[in-house]
XYZ file of C-alpha atoms in Angstrom:
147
model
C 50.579 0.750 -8.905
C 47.826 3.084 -8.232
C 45.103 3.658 -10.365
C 43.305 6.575 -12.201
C 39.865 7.689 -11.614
C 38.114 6.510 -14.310
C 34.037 6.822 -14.490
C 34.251 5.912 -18.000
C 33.152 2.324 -19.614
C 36.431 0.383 -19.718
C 37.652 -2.210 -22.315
C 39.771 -5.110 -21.737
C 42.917 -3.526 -23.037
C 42.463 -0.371 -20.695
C 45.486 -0.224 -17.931
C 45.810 1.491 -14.746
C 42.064 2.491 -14.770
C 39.536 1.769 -11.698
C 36.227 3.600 -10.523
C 38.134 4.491 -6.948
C 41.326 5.560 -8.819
C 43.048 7.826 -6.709
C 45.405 9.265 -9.204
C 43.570 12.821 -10.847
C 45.116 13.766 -13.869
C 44.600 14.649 -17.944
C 43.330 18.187 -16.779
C 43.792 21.062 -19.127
C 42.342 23.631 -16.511
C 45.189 25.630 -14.447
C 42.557 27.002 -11.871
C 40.958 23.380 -11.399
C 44.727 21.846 -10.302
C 45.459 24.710 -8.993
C 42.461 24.350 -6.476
C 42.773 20.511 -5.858
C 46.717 21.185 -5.068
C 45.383 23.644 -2.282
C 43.142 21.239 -1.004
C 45.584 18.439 -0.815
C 47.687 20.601 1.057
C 45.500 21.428 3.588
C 45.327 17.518 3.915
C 49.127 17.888 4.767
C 50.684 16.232 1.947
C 53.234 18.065 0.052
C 52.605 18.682 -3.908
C 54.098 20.705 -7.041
C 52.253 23.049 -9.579
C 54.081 22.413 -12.792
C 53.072 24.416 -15.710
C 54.623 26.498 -18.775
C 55.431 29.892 -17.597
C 53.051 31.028 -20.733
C 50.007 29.975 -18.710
C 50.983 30.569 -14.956
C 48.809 33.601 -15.394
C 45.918 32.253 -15.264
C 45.803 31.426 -11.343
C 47.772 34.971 -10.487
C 44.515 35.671 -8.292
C 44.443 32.636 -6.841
C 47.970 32.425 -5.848
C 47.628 36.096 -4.512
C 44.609 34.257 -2.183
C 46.741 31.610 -1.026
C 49.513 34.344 0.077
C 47.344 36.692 2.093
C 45.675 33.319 3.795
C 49.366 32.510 4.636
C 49.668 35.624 6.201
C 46.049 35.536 8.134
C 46.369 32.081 9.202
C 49.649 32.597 10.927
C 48.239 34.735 13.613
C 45.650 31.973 14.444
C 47.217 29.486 17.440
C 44.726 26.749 16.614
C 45.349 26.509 12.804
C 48.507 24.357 12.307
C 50.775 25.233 9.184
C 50.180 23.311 6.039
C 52.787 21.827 3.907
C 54.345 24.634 1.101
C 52.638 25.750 -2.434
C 55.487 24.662 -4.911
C 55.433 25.897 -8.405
C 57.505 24.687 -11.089
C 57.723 26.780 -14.102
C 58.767 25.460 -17.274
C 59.819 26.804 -20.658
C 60.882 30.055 -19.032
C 60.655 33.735 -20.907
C 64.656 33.537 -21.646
C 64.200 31.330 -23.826
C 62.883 32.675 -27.164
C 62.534 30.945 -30.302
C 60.111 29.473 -32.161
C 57.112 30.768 -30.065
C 58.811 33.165 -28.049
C 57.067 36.392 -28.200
C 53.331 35.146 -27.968
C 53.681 32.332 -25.297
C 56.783 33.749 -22.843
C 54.955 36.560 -19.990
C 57.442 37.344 -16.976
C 54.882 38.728 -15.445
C 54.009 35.783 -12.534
C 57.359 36.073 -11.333
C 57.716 39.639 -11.166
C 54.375 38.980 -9.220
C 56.235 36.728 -7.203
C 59.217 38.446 -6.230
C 56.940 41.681 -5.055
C 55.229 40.014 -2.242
C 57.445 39.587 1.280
C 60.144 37.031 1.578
C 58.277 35.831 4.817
C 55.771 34.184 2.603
C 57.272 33.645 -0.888
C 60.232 32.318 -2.539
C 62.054 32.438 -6.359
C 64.849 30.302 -7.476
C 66.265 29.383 -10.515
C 68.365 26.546 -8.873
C 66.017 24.275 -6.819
C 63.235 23.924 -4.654
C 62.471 24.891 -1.266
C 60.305 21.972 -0.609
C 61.476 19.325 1.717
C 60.030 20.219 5.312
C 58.725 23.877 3.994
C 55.617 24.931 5.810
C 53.142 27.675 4.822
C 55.404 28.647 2.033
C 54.747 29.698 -1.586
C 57.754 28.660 -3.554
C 58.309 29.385 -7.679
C 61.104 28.008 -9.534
C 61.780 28.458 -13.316
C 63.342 26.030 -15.448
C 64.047 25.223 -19.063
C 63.113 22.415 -20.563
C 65.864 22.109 -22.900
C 69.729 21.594 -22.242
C 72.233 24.307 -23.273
C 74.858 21.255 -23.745
């Protein structure tokens, strides 16, 4: 099992918690994961950016940055392709009821589905990201069943 960073005093009953932790997580800051996903895949590990559709707004600049460094960094020969930008949007805008019309934006994917197919990707059905490189890929999901 691998452990979270933890820089915190620890009591006996704390689990899973070591000063070299390598797990990050218990964030509530969009750009701050958003930036330590595009570091990790520069390491080239593949990761996923899941967040509610309500709040994907808040790194629409930096996911327009990643894009046009796609694009620059693929007419450099020495600069290898990294592994694909996966986003996984939950609690979609099609779904609207209890907190429907203040928390559901469609905006990031219409964002999405403006820039070229060479660099991103939407689906509805599944993700693009088993051997992807230098990809930005955004699929929306709901989080409840219709059954």
């Amino acid at each position: 099992m691998t452990q979270r960073q933890w820089d915190a005093a620890t009591v006996p009953n704390d689990e899973f918690l070591s000063h070299d932790g390598r797990v990050l997580d218990s964030m509530l800051s969009e750009h701050q994961c958003e930036g330590w996903l595009e570091g990790y895949l520069l390491t080239g590990r593949h990761g996923l950016f899941n967040c509610y559709e309500a709040f994907i707004h808040i790194i629409d600049s930096m996911f327009n940055q990643h894009a046009k460094w796609l694009k620059v960094t693929a007419h450099l020969p020495w600069r290898r392709k990294i592994a694909s930008l996966n986003y996984l949007l939950a609690s979609h805008v099609w779904r609207q009821d209890h907190n429907g019309f203040t928390h559901q934006d469609p905006g990031f994917i219409d964002h999405v589905v403006n820039k070229k197919a060479r660099w991103c990707a939407f689906t509805c059905l599944r993700m693009r990201t088993a051997y992807c490189r230098s990809w930005i890929t955004v699929c929306a999901v709901g989080t409840m069943s219709m059954w």
